[in-house]
Structures are given as structure tokens and as C-alpha cells.
Tab-separated table of C-alpha atoms in Angstrom:
chain	number	residue	atom	x	y	z
A	1	MET	CA	14.635	-7.123	26.052
A	2	ALA	CA	12.861	-10.351	27.004
A	3	ALA	CA	11.740	-12.497	24.077
A	4	SER	CA	8.166	-12.554	25.365
A	5	ASN	CA	7.893	-8.790	24.878
A	6	VAL	CA	7.797	-9.280	21.093
A	7	LYS	CA	5.528	-11.864	19.503
A	8	VAL	CA	4.889	-12.670	15.859
A	9	LEU	CA	1.710	-14.450	14.826
A	10	GLY	CA	2.132	-16.259	11.532
A	11	ILE	CA	3.005	-19.335	9.552
A	12	GLN	CA	6.584	-19.870	8.486
A	13	ALA	CA	5.781	-20.553	4.853
A	14	SER	CA	4.217	-17.124	4.348
A	15	PRO	CA	6.409	-14.580	2.517
A	16	VAL	CA	4.767	-11.630	4.277
A	17	VAL	CA	5.460	-13.238	7.659
A	18	ILE	CA	9.086	-13.797	6.618
A	19	ARG	CA	9.414	-10.041	6.036
A	20	VAL	CA	8.733	-9.426	9.704
A	21	LEU	CA	11.135	-12.153	10.887
A	22	ILE	CA	13.989	-10.849	8.712
A	23	ALA	CA	13.423	-7.282	9.922
A	24	LEU	CA	13.552	-8.441	13.564
A	25	ASN	CA	16.725	-10.438	12.816
A	26	VAL	CA	18.360	-7.416	11.173
A	27	LYS	CA	17.702	-5.457	14.376
A	28	SER	CA	18.763	-8.401	16.605
A	29	VAL	CA	15.404	-8.328	18.354
A	30	ALA	CA	14.479	-11.607	20.065
A	31	TYR	CA	10.884	-12.702	19.475
A	32	GLU	CA	8.462	-15.474	20.208
A	33	PHE	CA	6.964	-17.031	17.075
A	34	ILE	CA	3.366	-18.126	17.518
A	35	GLN	CA	2.306	-20.574	14.826
A	36	GLU	CA	-1.198	-19.898	13.521
A	37	ASP	CA	-3.615	-22.444	12.074
A	38	MET	CA	-5.221	-20.419	9.289
A	39	SER	CA	-8.120	-22.876	8.971
A	40	ASN	CA	-8.876	-22.369	12.660
A	41	LYS	CA	-7.642	-18.898	13.591
A	42	SER	CA	-6.670	-18.267	17.203
A	43	GLU	CA	-8.557	-15.902	19.485
A	44	LEU	CA	-5.325	-13.925	19.759
A	45	LEU	CA	-5.188	-13.381	15.975
A	46	LEU	CA	-8.882	-12.440	15.726
A	47	LYS	CA	-8.481	-9.990	18.604
A	48	SER	CA	-5.184	-8.568	17.335
A	49	ASN	CA	-6.228	-7.996	13.710
A	50	PRO	CA	-10.044	-7.790	13.813
A	51	VAL	CA	-10.241	-5.894	10.507
A	52	HIS	CA	-8.440	-8.308	8.191
A	53	LYS	CA	-7.936	-11.374	10.457
A	54	LYS	CA	-4.697	-11.963	8.571
A	55	ILE	CA	-1.097	-12.753	9.379
A	56	PRO	CA	1.458	-11.446	10.142
A	57	VAL	CA	0.714	-9.614	13.360
A	58	LEU	CA	3.503	-8.197	15.513
A	59	ILE	CA	2.620	-7.787	19.164
A	60	HIS	CA	5.024	-5.447	20.947
A	61	GLY	CA	4.226	-5.377	24.651
A	62	ASP	CA	0.436	-5.396	24.454
A	63	LYS	CA	0.189	-3.455	21.184
A	64	PRO	CA	-0.645	-5.363	17.990
A	65	ILE	CA	0.402	-4.101	14.551
A	66	SER	CA	-0.716	-5.616	11.244
A	67	GLU	CA	0.247	-5.454	7.547
A	68	SER	CA	3.770	-6.649	6.815
A	69	LEU	CA	5.205	-3.463	5.294
A	70	VAL	CA	3.692	-1.360	8.086
A	71	ILE	CA	5.310	-3.728	10.609
A	72	VAL	CA	8.731	-3.568	8.919
A	73	GLN	CA	8.627	0.249	9.046
A	74	TYR	CA	7.533	0.080	12.692
A	75	ILE	CA	10.470	-2.205	13.529
A	76	ASP	CA	12.861	0.179	11.776
A	77	GLU	CA	11.501	3.218	13.616
A	78	THR	CA	11.329	1.492	17.038
A	79	TRP	CA	14.701	-0.268	17.300
A	80	THR	CA	16.774	2.615	16.013
A	81	ASN	CA	20.051	1.291	17.458
A	82	GLY	CA	20.263	-1.543	14.920
A	83	PRO	CA	21.159	-1.129	11.221
A	84	SER	CA	18.699	1.044	9.274
A	85	ILE	CA	16.212	-0.803	7.104
A	86	LEU	CA	14.797	2.144	5.152
A	87	PRO	CA	17.231	4.459	3.346
A	88	SER	CA	18.130	7.613	5.297
A	89	ASN	CA	17.458	10.043	2.433
A	90	PRO	CA	13.752	10.977	1.940
A	91	HIS	CA	13.933	10.591	-1.835
A	92	ASP	CA	15.532	7.133	-1.622
A	93	ARG	CA	12.914	6.228	0.980
A	94	ALA	CA	10.129	7.318	-1.385
A	95	ILE	CA	11.625	5.208	-4.186
A	96	ALA	CA	11.846	2.178	-1.875
A	97	ARG	CA	8.199	2.632	-0.798
A	98	PHE	CA	7.118	3.015	-4.437
A	99	TRP	CA	8.713	-0.302	-5.436
A	100	ALA	CA	7.480	-2.106	-2.330
A	101	ALA	CA	3.938	-1.072	-3.328
A	102	TYR	CA	4.631	-2.324	-6.867
A	103	ILE	CA	5.700	-5.701	-5.482
A	104	ASP	CA	2.567	-6.029	-3.345
A	105	GLU	CA	0.072	-4.701	-5.877
A	106	LYS	CA	1.479	-6.027	-9.164
A	107	TRP	CA	4.066	-8.744	-8.726
A	108	PHE	CA	2.907	-10.849	-5.788
A	109	PRO	CA	-0.654	-11.155	-7.155
A	110	LEU	CA	0.879	-12.703	-10.306
A	111	MET	CA	2.800	-15.171	-8.114
A	112	SER	CA	-0.510	-16.205	-6.530
A	113	GLU	CA	-2.066	-16.532	-10.003
A	114	LEU	CA	0.754	-18.860	-11.030
A	115	GLY	CA	0.067	-21.091	-8.028
A	116	LYS	CA	-3.604	-21.334	-9.023
A	117	ALA	CA	-3.211	-21.618	-12.816
A	118	GLN	CA	-4.531	-24.918	-14.163
A	119	GLY	CA	-3.051	-26.439	-17.303
A	120	ASP	CA	0.145	-25.734	-19.231
A	121	GLU	CA	-1.236	-22.923	-21.361
A	122	ALA	CA	-2.594	-20.948	-18.417
A	123	LYS	CA	0.669	-21.461	-16.498
A	124	GLU	CA	2.716	-20.308	-19.477
A	125	GLU	CA	0.604	-17.172	-19.820
A	126	VAL	CA	1.022	-16.184	-16.164
A	127	LYS	CA	4.728	-17.022	-16.318
A	128	GLU	CA	5.201	-14.564	-19.194
A	129	LYS	CA	3.318	-11.844	-17.309
A	130	LEU	CA	5.449	-12.505	-14.224
A	131	LYS	CA	8.669	-12.212	-16.194
A	132	GLU	CA	7.523	-9.030	-17.891
A	133	ALA	CA	6.503	-7.492	-14.576
A	134	LEU	CA	9.925	-8.407	-13.186
A	135	MET	CA	11.775	-6.241	-15.718
A	136	PRO	CA	11.023	-2.928	-13.954
A	137	LEU	CA	12.325	-4.518	-10.731
A	138	GLU	CA	15.601	-5.362	-12.494
A	139	GLU	CA	15.902	-1.705	-13.493
A	140	ALA	CA	15.020	-0.676	-9.944
A	141	PHE	CA	17.752	-2.983	-8.622
A	142	VAL	CA	20.377	-1.418	-10.882
A	143	LYS	CA	19.334	2.103	-9.843
A	144	CYS	CA	18.880	1.485	-6.105
A	145	SER	CA	21.925	-0.724	-5.535
A	146	LYS	CA	24.312	1.629	-7.391
A	147	GLY	CA	26.665	-1.267	-8.107
A	148	LYS	CA	26.529	-2.640	-4.563
A	149	ALA	CA	25.244	-6.016	-3.366
A	150	PHE	CA	21.678	-5.138	-2.343
A	151	PHE	CA	18.801	-2.766	-3.098
A	152	GLY	CA	19.800	-1.212	0.237
A	153	GLY	CA	23.486	-0.875	-0.758
A	154	ASP	CA	26.082	-2.824	1.235
A	155	ASN	CA	23.413	-4.235	3.571
A	156	ILE	CA	19.924	-5.568	3.050
A	157	GLY	CA	17.185	-2.960	3.415
A	158	TYR	CA	13.464	-2.372	2.924
A	159	LEU	CA	13.213	-3.429	-0.717
A	160	ASP	CA	15.484	-6.433	-0.227
A	161	ILE	CA	13.111	-7.629	2.478
A	162	ALA	CA	9.975	-6.701	0.503
A	163	LEU	CA	10.999	-8.758	-2.545
A	164	GLY	CA	13.398	-11.280	-1.026
A	165	CYS	CA	10.759	-12.840	1.221
A	166	ILE	CA	9.388	-14.683	-1.842
A	167	LEU	CA	12.701	-16.267	-2.896
A	168	GLY	CA	12.078	-19.539	-1.046
A	169	TRP	CA	8.909	-19.994	-3.087
A	170	ILE	CA	10.692	-19.015	-6.317
A	171	LYS	CA	13.112	-21.902	-5.718
A	172	THR	CA	10.229	-24.226	-4.874
A	173	ILE	CA	8.324	-23.286	-8.029
A	174	ARG	CA	11.418	-24.181	-10.008
A	175	LEU	CA	11.475	-27.585	-8.289
A	176	ILE	CA	7.754	-28.288	-8.714
A	177	LEU	CA	6.790	-26.622	-11.972
A	178	GLY	CA	10.182	-26.370	-13.627
A	179	VAL	CA	9.481	-22.662	-14.088
A	180	GLU	CA	12.468	-20.292	-14.038
A	181	ILE	CA	11.157	-16.866	-13.069
A	182	PHE	CA	14.505	-15.183	-12.499
A	183	ASP	CA	16.296	-15.282	-15.831
A	184	VAL	CA	20.084	-14.875	-16.098
A	185	ALA	CA	19.781	-13.336	-19.559
A	186	LYS	CA	17.035	-10.821	-18.781
A	187	THR	CA	17.405	-10.095	-15.073
A	188	PRO	CA	21.070	-10.801	-14.304
A	189	GLY	CA	21.145	-8.250	-11.478
A	190	LEU	CA	18.284	-9.946	-9.627
A	191	VAL	CA	19.761	-13.433	-10.147
A	192	GLY	CA	22.992	-12.415	-8.414
A	193	TRP	CA	21.104	-10.466	-5.763
A	194	ALA	CA	18.890	-13.465	-4.931
A	195	ASP	CA	21.937	-15.648	-4.219
A	196	ARG	CA	23.522	-12.994	-2.002
A	197	PHE	CA	20.252	-12.342	-0.169
A	198	LEU	CA	19.627	-16.006	0.618
A	199	ALA	CA	23.177	-16.367	1.942
A	200	GLU	CA	22.626	-13.696	4.643
A	201	LYS	CA	22.350	-15.102	8.169
A	202	THR	CA	19.394	-12.840	9.026
A	203	VAL	CA	17.561	-14.341	6.050
A	204	LYS	CA	18.594	-17.999	6.488
A	205	ASP	CA	17.274	-17.908	10.042
A	206	ALA	CA	13.860	-16.697	8.819
A	207	ILE	CA	13.176	-18.502	5.550
A	208	LEU	CA	12.266	-22.186	5.216
A	209	GLY	CA	14.445	-24.302	2.926
A	210	PRO	CA	13.032	-25.320	-0.487
A	211	GLU	CA	12.605	-28.940	0.690
A	212	LYS	CA	10.226	-27.896	3.465
A	213	LEU	CA	8.359	-25.512	1.144
A	214	PHE	CA	8.183	-28.305	-1.445
A	215	GLU	CA	6.531	-30.544	1.156
A	216	ILE	CA	4.064	-27.772	2.118
A	217	ALA	CA	3.231	-27.174	-1.559
A	218	ARG	CA	2.751	-30.921	-2.096
A	219	LEU	CA	0.280	-31.110	0.791
A	220	ARG	CA	-1.597	-28.019	-0.454
A	221	LEU	CA	-1.870	-29.439	-3.976
A	222	ALA	CA	-3.063	-32.775	-2.582
A	223	ARG	CA	-5.746	-30.964	-0.540
A	224	ARG	CA	-6.814	-28.987	-3.610
A	225	ASP	CA	-7.026	-32.131	-5.746
A	226	ALA	CA	-9.052	-33.877	-3.019
A	227	ALA	CA	-11.405	-30.893	-2.818
A	228	ASN	CA	-11.808	-30.821	-6.603
A	229	ALA	CA	-12.529	-34.571	-6.642
A	230	ASN	CA	-15.350	-34.250	-4.118
B	1	MET	CA	11.821	28.280	-2.446
B	2	ALA	CA	10.702	29.181	-5.984
B	3	ALA	CA	7.347	27.746	-7.023
B	4	SER	CA	8.879	26.206	-10.125
B	5	ASN	CA	11.043	23.930	-7.969
B	6	VAL	CA	7.968	21.882	-7.021
B	7	LYS	CA	5.512	20.682	-9.648
B	8	VAL	CA	2.437	18.511	-9.327
B	9	LEU	CA	1.069	16.656	-12.341
B	10	GLY	CA	-2.605	15.862	-11.952
B	11	ILE	CA	-6.230	16.757	-12.420
B	12	GLN	CA	-8.005	18.744	-9.752
B	13	ALA	CA	-10.979	16.408	-9.474
B	14	SER	CA	-8.813	13.457	-8.451
B	15	PRO	CA	-8.865	12.602	-4.716
B	16	VAL	CA	-5.358	11.158	-4.798
B	17	VAL	CA	-4.050	14.356	-6.398
B	18	ILE	CA	-5.828	16.393	-3.727
B	19	ARG	CA	-3.850	14.474	-1.075
B	20	VAL	CA	-0.637	15.900	-2.481
B	21	LEU	CA	-1.990	19.459	-2.726
B	22	ILE	CA	-3.233	19.435	0.874
B	23	ALA	CA	0.098	18.079	2.140
B	24	LEU	CA	1.980	20.845	0.296
B	25	ASN	CA	-0.447	23.440	1.698
B	26	VAL	CA	0.040	22.110	5.236
B	27	LYS	CA	3.793	22.623	4.784
B	28	SER	CA	3.300	26.015	3.088
B	29	VAL	CA	5.241	24.804	0.051
B	30	ALA	CA	4.504	26.765	-3.135
B	31	TYR	CA	3.988	24.586	-6.204
B	32	GLU	CA	3.147	24.738	-9.872
B	33	PHE	CA	0.089	22.654	-10.786
B	34	ILE	CA	0.328	21.076	-14.219
B	35	GLN	CA	-3.056	19.966	-15.497
B	36	GLU	CA	-2.958	16.586	-17.223
B	37	ASP	CA	-5.253	15.355	-19.967
B	38	MET	CA	-5.687	11.696	-19.006
B	39	SER	CA	-7.013	10.791	-22.446
B	40	ASN	CA	-3.832	12.200	-23.977
B	41	LYS	CA	-1.095	11.912	-21.374
B	42	SER	CA	1.796	14.357	-21.531
B	43	GLU	CA	5.364	13.331	-22.313
B	44	LEU	CA	6.294	14.674	-18.892
B	45	LEU	CA	3.849	12.300	-17.161
B	46	LEU	CA	4.941	9.280	-19.231
B	47	LYS	CA	8.592	10.056	-18.498
B	48	SER	CA	7.998	10.799	-14.808
B	49	ASN	CA	5.899	7.732	-13.991
B	50	PRO	CA	6.799	5.193	-16.699
B	51	VAL	CA	5.652	2.216	-14.595
B	52	HIS	CA	2.045	3.189	-13.876
B	53	LYS	CA	1.611	6.303	-16.091
B	54	LYS	CA	-0.730	7.612	-13.413
B	55	ILE	CA	-1.296	10.834	-11.526
B	56	PRO	CA	-0.348	12.321	-9.149
B	57	VAL	CA	3.352	12.847	-9.731
B	58	LEU	CA	5.352	15.268	-7.602
B	59	ILE	CA	8.461	16.634	-9.271
B	60	HIS	CA	10.855	18.161	-6.759
B	61	GLY	CA	13.787	19.758	-8.580
B	62	ASP	CA	14.309	17.169	-11.302
B	63	LYS	CA	13.217	14.161	-9.219
B	64	PRO	CA	9.776	12.655	-9.849
B	65	ILE	CA	7.895	10.721	-7.150
B	66	SER	CA	4.675	8.772	-7.712
B	67	GLU	CA	1.890	7.167	-5.626
B	68	SER	CA	-0.049	9.629	-3.489
B	69	LEU	CA	0.677	8.146	-0.050
B	70	VAL	CA	4.366	7.801	-0.888
B	71	ILE	CA	4.377	11.458	-1.967
B	72	VAL	CA	2.635	12.639	1.215
B	73	GLN	CA	5.244	10.836	3.329
B	74	TYR	CA	8.013	12.327	1.167
B	75	ILE	CA	6.604	15.829	1.691
B	76	ASP	CA	6.457	15.250	5.450
B	77	GLU	CA	10.047	13.992	5.585
B	78	THR	CA	11.452	16.688	3.269
B	79	TRP	CA	9.886	19.897	4.609
B	80	THR	CA	10.463	19.131	8.265
B	81	ASN	CA	10.067	22.761	9.406
B	82	GLY	CA	6.319	22.754	8.771
B	83	PRO	CA	3.709	20.980	10.947
B	84	SER	CA	4.156	17.200	11.110
B	85	ILE	CA	1.796	15.179	8.941
B	86	LEU	CA	2.547	11.703	10.309
B	87	PRO	CA	2.314	11.138	14.080
B	88	SER	CA	5.652	11.379	15.913
B	89	ASN	CA	5.267	8.105	17.834
B	90	PRO	CA	6.184	4.946	15.831
B	91	HIS	CA	3.127	3.027	17.045
B	92	ASP	CA	0.730	5.848	16.124
B	93	ARG	CA	2.512	6.090	12.780
B	94	ALA	CA	1.984	2.350	12.189
B	95	ILE	CA	-1.720	2.690	13.014
B	96	ALA	CA	-2.049	5.633	10.604
B	97	ARG	CA	-0.307	3.653	7.827
B	98	PHE	CA	-2.539	0.633	8.514
B	99	TRP	CA	-5.736	2.667	8.081
B	100	ALA	CA	-4.406	4.534	5.049
B	101	ALA	CA	-3.832	1.125	3.406
B	102	TYR	CA	-7.380	0.111	4.407
B	103	ILE	CA	-8.770	3.225	2.737
B	104	ASP	CA	-6.857	2.582	-0.490
B	105	GLU	CA	-7.401	-1.171	-0.657
B	106	LYS	CA	-10.937	-1.531	0.726
B	107	TRP	CA	-12.861	1.696	0.885
B	108	PHE	CA	-11.883	3.679	-2.214
B	109	PRO	CA	-12.448	0.674	-4.541
B	110	LEU	CA	-16.046	0.573	-3.232
B	111	MET	CA	-16.415	4.290	-4.017
B	112	SER	CA	-15.335	3.549	-7.602
B	113	GLU	CA	-17.806	0.648	-7.721
B	114	LEU	CA	-20.590	2.991	-6.662
B	115	GLY	CA	-19.738	5.363	-9.515
B	116	LYS	CA	-19.960	2.492	-11.996
B	117	ALA	CA	-22.991	0.650	-10.569
B	118	GLN	CA	-25.928	0.586	-13.014
B	119	GLY	CA	-29.479	0.439	-11.721
B	120	ASP	CA	-31.018	1.051	-8.310
B	121	GLU	CA	-30.488	-2.434	-6.942
B	122	ALA	CA	-26.786	-2.537	-7.801
B	123	LYS	CA	-26.297	0.973	-6.378
B	124	GLU	CA	-28.082	0.004	-3.162
B	125	GLU	CA	-25.887	-3.060	-2.749
B	126	VAL	CA	-22.644	-1.103	-3.129
B	127	LYS	CA	-23.973	1.640	-0.835
B	128	GLU	CA	-24.550	-0.910	1.916
B	129	LYS	CA	-21.045	-2.341	1.478
B	130	LEU	CA	-19.603	1.186	1.600
B	131	LYS	CA	-21.424	1.999	4.807
B	132	GLU	CA	-20.383	-1.268	6.413
B	133	ALA	CA	-16.753	-0.711	5.421
B	134	LEU	CA	-16.951	2.786	6.920
B	135	MET	CA	-17.725	1.485	10.415
B	136	PRO	CA	-14.124	0.452	11.197
B	137	LEU	CA	-13.038	3.944	10.112
B	138	GLU	CA	-15.467	5.464	12.612
B	139	GLU	CA	-13.845	3.340	15.325
B	140	ALA	CA	-10.415	4.352	14.060
B	141	PHE	CA	-11.440	8.016	14.246
B	142	VAL	CA	-12.541	7.664	17.860
B	143	LYS	CA	-9.277	5.919	18.802
B	144	CYS	CA	-6.866	8.107	16.823
B	145	SER	CA	-8.435	11.492	17.567
B	146	LYS	CA	-8.677	10.844	21.329
B	147	GLY	CA	-11.520	13.337	21.602
B	148	LYS	CA	-9.811	15.979	19.467
B	149	ALA	CA	-10.915	17.450	16.143
B	150	PHE	CA	-8.955	15.302	13.682
B	151	PHE	CA	-7.439	11.838	13.227
B	152	GLY	CA	-4.138	13.703	13.709
B	153	GLY	CA	-5.310	15.370	16.965
B	154	ASP	CA	-5.596	19.177	17.025
B	155	ASN	CA	-4.324	19.463	13.444
B	156	ILE	CA	-4.970	17.496	10.281
B	157	GLY	CA	-2.483	14.677	9.665
B	158	TYR	CA	-1.803	11.678	7.449
B	159	LEU	CA	-5.131	9.872	7.926
B	160	ASP	CA	-7.146	13.080	7.658
B	161	ILE	CA	-5.526	13.675	4.284
B	162	ALA	CA	-5.799	10.017	3.206
B	163	LEU	CA	-9.572	9.889	3.812
B	164	GLY	CA	-10.549	13.552	3.561
B	165	CYS	CA	-9.448	13.877	-0.061
B	166	ILE	CA	-12.663	12.064	-1.077
B	167	LEU	CA	-15.062	14.377	0.781
B	168	GLY	CA	-15.733	16.602	-2.213
B	169	TRP	CA	-16.968	13.554	-4.102
B	170	ILE	CA	-19.020	12.368	-1.110
B	171	LYS	CA	-20.922	15.681	-1.222
B	172	THR	CA	-21.297	15.394	-4.985
B	173	ILE	CA	-22.655	11.848	-4.751
B	174	ARG	CA	-25.257	13.136	-2.309
B	175	LEU	CA	-26.239	15.801	-4.846
B	176	ILE	CA	-26.345	13.452	-7.836
B	177	LEU	CA	-27.472	10.113	-6.436
B	178	GLY	CA	-29.108	11.263	-3.238
B	179	VAL	CA	-26.898	8.758	-1.430
B	180	GLU	CA	-25.838	9.627	2.131
B	181	ILE	CA	-22.639	7.710	2.815
B	182	PHE	CA	-21.716	9.420	6.065
B	183	ASP	CA	-24.536	8.712	8.474
B	184	VAL	CA	-25.147	10.844	11.564
B	185	ALA	CA	-26.622	7.873	13.425
B	186	LYS	CA	-23.924	5.324	12.631
B	187	THR	CA	-20.796	7.388	12.056
B	188	PRO	CA	-21.330	10.588	14.070
B	189	GLY	CA	-17.592	11.066	14.638
B	190	LEU	CA	-16.853	11.092	10.921
B	191	VAL	CA	-19.769	13.417	10.130
B	192	GLY	CA	-18.415	16.071	12.491
B	193	TRP	CA	-14.868	15.444	11.344
B	194	ALA	CA	-15.819	15.914	7.663
B	195	ASP	CA	-17.273	19.376	8.375
B	196	ARG	CA	-14.189	20.439	10.321
B	197	PHE	CA	-11.838	19.049	7.673
B	198	LEU	CA	-13.563	20.861	4.801
B	199	ALA	CA	-13.448	24.130	6.723
B	200	GLU	CA	-9.625	24.076	6.946
B	201	LYS	CA	-7.903	26.631	4.712
B	202	THR	CA	-5.264	24.100	3.566
B	203	VAL	CA	-8.111	21.888	2.372
B	204	LYS	CA	-10.377	24.558	0.852
B	205	ASP	CA	-7.481	25.734	-1.314
B	206	ALA	CA	-6.970	22.201	-2.676
B	207	ILE	CA	-10.433	20.695	-3.092
B	208	LEU	CA	-12.934	21.655	-5.798
B	209	GLY	CA	-16.400	22.742	-4.630
B	210	PRO	CA	-19.326	20.324	-5.093
B	211	GLU	CA	-20.752	22.447	-7.921
B	212	LYS	CA	-17.604	22.025	-10.007
B	213	LEU	CA	-17.421	18.309	-9.190
B	214	PHE	CA	-21.113	17.996	-10.061
B	215	GLU	CA	-20.371	19.503	-13.475
B	216	ILE	CA	-17.411	17.138	-13.997
B	217	ALA	CA	-19.560	14.156	-12.986
B	218	ARG	CA	-22.344	15.313	-15.340
B	219	LEU	CA	-19.897	15.490	-18.259
B	220	ARG	CA	-18.456	12.050	-17.414
B	221	LEU	CA	-21.910	10.488	-17.240
B	222	ALA	CA	-22.861	12.126	-20.535
B	223	ARG	CA	-19.690	10.719	-22.156
B	224	ARG	CA	-20.460	7.263	-20.747
B	225	ASP	CA	-24.045	7.380	-22.016
B	226	ALA	CA	-22.853	8.526	-25.446
B	227	ALA	CA	-20.290	5.685	-25.543
B	228	ASN	CA	-22.944	3.157	-24.525
B	229	ALA	CA	-25.306	4.468	-27.207
B	230	ASN	CA	-22.743	4.047	-30.011
């Protein structure tokens, strides 16, 4: 398949975009990455996702698909020759979808809150909420992985991708804010999992290193401070 | 299959519970409905959905599954002999999942807002937002149905269930507030679709009539007024 047949519209620092890139890597699907400028969205993005005007968008042939978890399922169901991303058993699949929804509706919003929190007290409060909301995911890891390396078992799967896409930012937050979100004492399963996940080639090829994310965060904070000063 | 093998925890007035009942009816799966008291949740509910403590929960054998759209997909993937609920083509499936997420994240929250809005001006404002947010769903209906009766084509499918579960309340809101949300001039496709959907046996067996919903709404409003008066 020619690379130009599959396009991804996004920015490389976005966790939800990274989900799509990892899924394509897992399936060994070549793709063209089209960098978006979110302050000046392209015609292609506006036309491809007119409802939300958000990234990521996958364009397969001439068909656009939006919403990262919808795209990951589409990739799994379209390139069926590669390794499976969702579990094969309907019950395991339901459990994976349940936790992916939890990540998007409960956990990621707290990550965004942490980025926006002003002052030590507010940061500390969000940090505690984040850690508390991580505990069910530790339990989910123990249950889903059944003693193996990943949520998906021996190989990374749907939930690994759904949660793992944020790990670059978790490292960056540690660098910038000194905040440890993954805690060896309380979530030992996830701490080990995070190291294994980030060592996977399909992941390393998709996720920016913490230095680059640090630089992006620095620029964003500088822009925010400039905006607040005006 | 014995009825006792499949249980649904819920209340019959809840649209998200109705999704599960319709999906089971479509697959001709017998089930036991266990009425919950949401002001005094059962041990079974707390044990079955410890994360959100919400309805609906499907219990199949001894395995609980939560989140209505996750359950509907589970039902489709488990009872594969019955009619398909999700489209067979991966792209159509992605489109159906995209719009189901839109309904849950954009449209249903506005329906809840309408229920809570106090005063004519606030109600009018939410009503306008609701109608505006319905327009993309009208377009989606035209595209997905391809001139046929339902989003799913000749038979009701995933999106029909995802959106149609609210139709009992739409009728009730017309009775109570005199608000017409589905508009023959602006969303003619959805108006016709709603009538066809509500006439389906699988739906009629799952959805309460507007009189019963009217009574439930009356009691809820009375409770709210009493609480406000104290």
C-alpha cells in the first residue's frame, strides 16, 4: 500500500494523535503525517472533520475518520492481517472499551486540569485527584494483563494505546513540575508497564522524547504568561 | 438460553437503559430486568459497577458489563446469530461510532440541561442549542440511511438505538414544556425516522409510553420543588 493512501492530520505532541500513529505502526501501515497548525486550521482539517474541527483525523483513500478511539478501532478492523489491537473475546473487548472510556472521560480531563492549575495548592489538589483516579487503572492493569507485560497480554493492545499515549507528557510533567503521577508504592504495575510500553519500537517511533515535549511545554507556558501579562 | 442467565440492572425511564433493552430485543435474548432504586443503590449494582455505580449494568452469567454503548456492542458481538446491530463495513462502523459519541458527548448533555433550565429565557436558550446540535444528526441520517428507513438501513442498528432511546422523553417534553425539538421543516428526515423507530416491536417493548414518562417527570418536578422550598 502506498504511503499516500493513508494520511494522518495532527500535531506530534498530542496524545490522541499518538494513539493513531501507534496503531498504524502496530499494523505496519505506512502513512503520511500532515502537521496541523491548530491556531490556523487547514482547509483539509475543516473539510475532513467539520463537526468538531479537531485532530486527529485519519484519511484512508478519500474517506476521513475522526475521534482517536474510533480511528484505532477502524485501523484494527481494516488491516486484519497485522496483530490484533482489541482483544478477540467479546467480554475482554467490552472491558477494554469500558476502561478506554474511563481514561477519556475521567483521567485525561484531570491531566488537562493539572496543566492549567495555577499555584502550588491548586496543583497539589489536582495531583491528588489524578493519583486517586489512577488506582482503578492499576487494578484494571492487574486484571487485564493476567501477569503478562501489557494490558493486551504479551503484546500492546487497545488499552495500552489508550493510556500509553500520555506517557511522554507524564515524563515531561515530572521534569517541569516535579510531580510524580505514577507511584511505585501505589501503582507498581503501571510503573513497570510504562517502562515496557515506552521501550516498544512501535511506540518509540510515534512518541516525542521528553526533551522535545519539554520545549513545547516551555513555549506554551511562555505564550500563556505573555497573554496573561497583556 | 434461560432468562436468568442475562440480567439488566436499571430503571425503565432511563434512555441509556433502554438502549440495552432494545439491543437484547433485537437479538431475541430473554432477560431479567432488575429495577434499581437510584436513591438507595443495591449491593448488586455497587458490586457490579464499582467505578461509576451507574446504570445500566448487563450481567451475563456472572460477568457484569457497564456503559450503555459498550454493552450494546457486547450484545452485538456475543449473540451473533441475531440481526447485526453495528454495520458490517469497518468504515460504516467508524461513522456509527463517531455519531454515537456525538450524541453522548454533545446532544444528550443539552437534553439534561433543558430538564434543569429554570425560567422561559433559559429554556429557550437551551432549546435553540439543542435544535442547532440536531442539524448534524439530520445530515448523518441522510448519509447513513441512504434513502432507507433507519440509520442502519432497512433495520434498526447502532445509531438508531443510540439516538432513539431518548424519543420517549422527546414526546414527554412536548407534552410538559410544549417544546418541539424535532422540527418538520428543519429535520424532516429525523421526524419520519422517529415515527418509524417508535413503531418497531423491539422498541415498543422497551420504551415507556409518554403518559408513564409524564407521570415520572411530574413526580421528579414535584420532588425538586419540595426540595427547593425547604
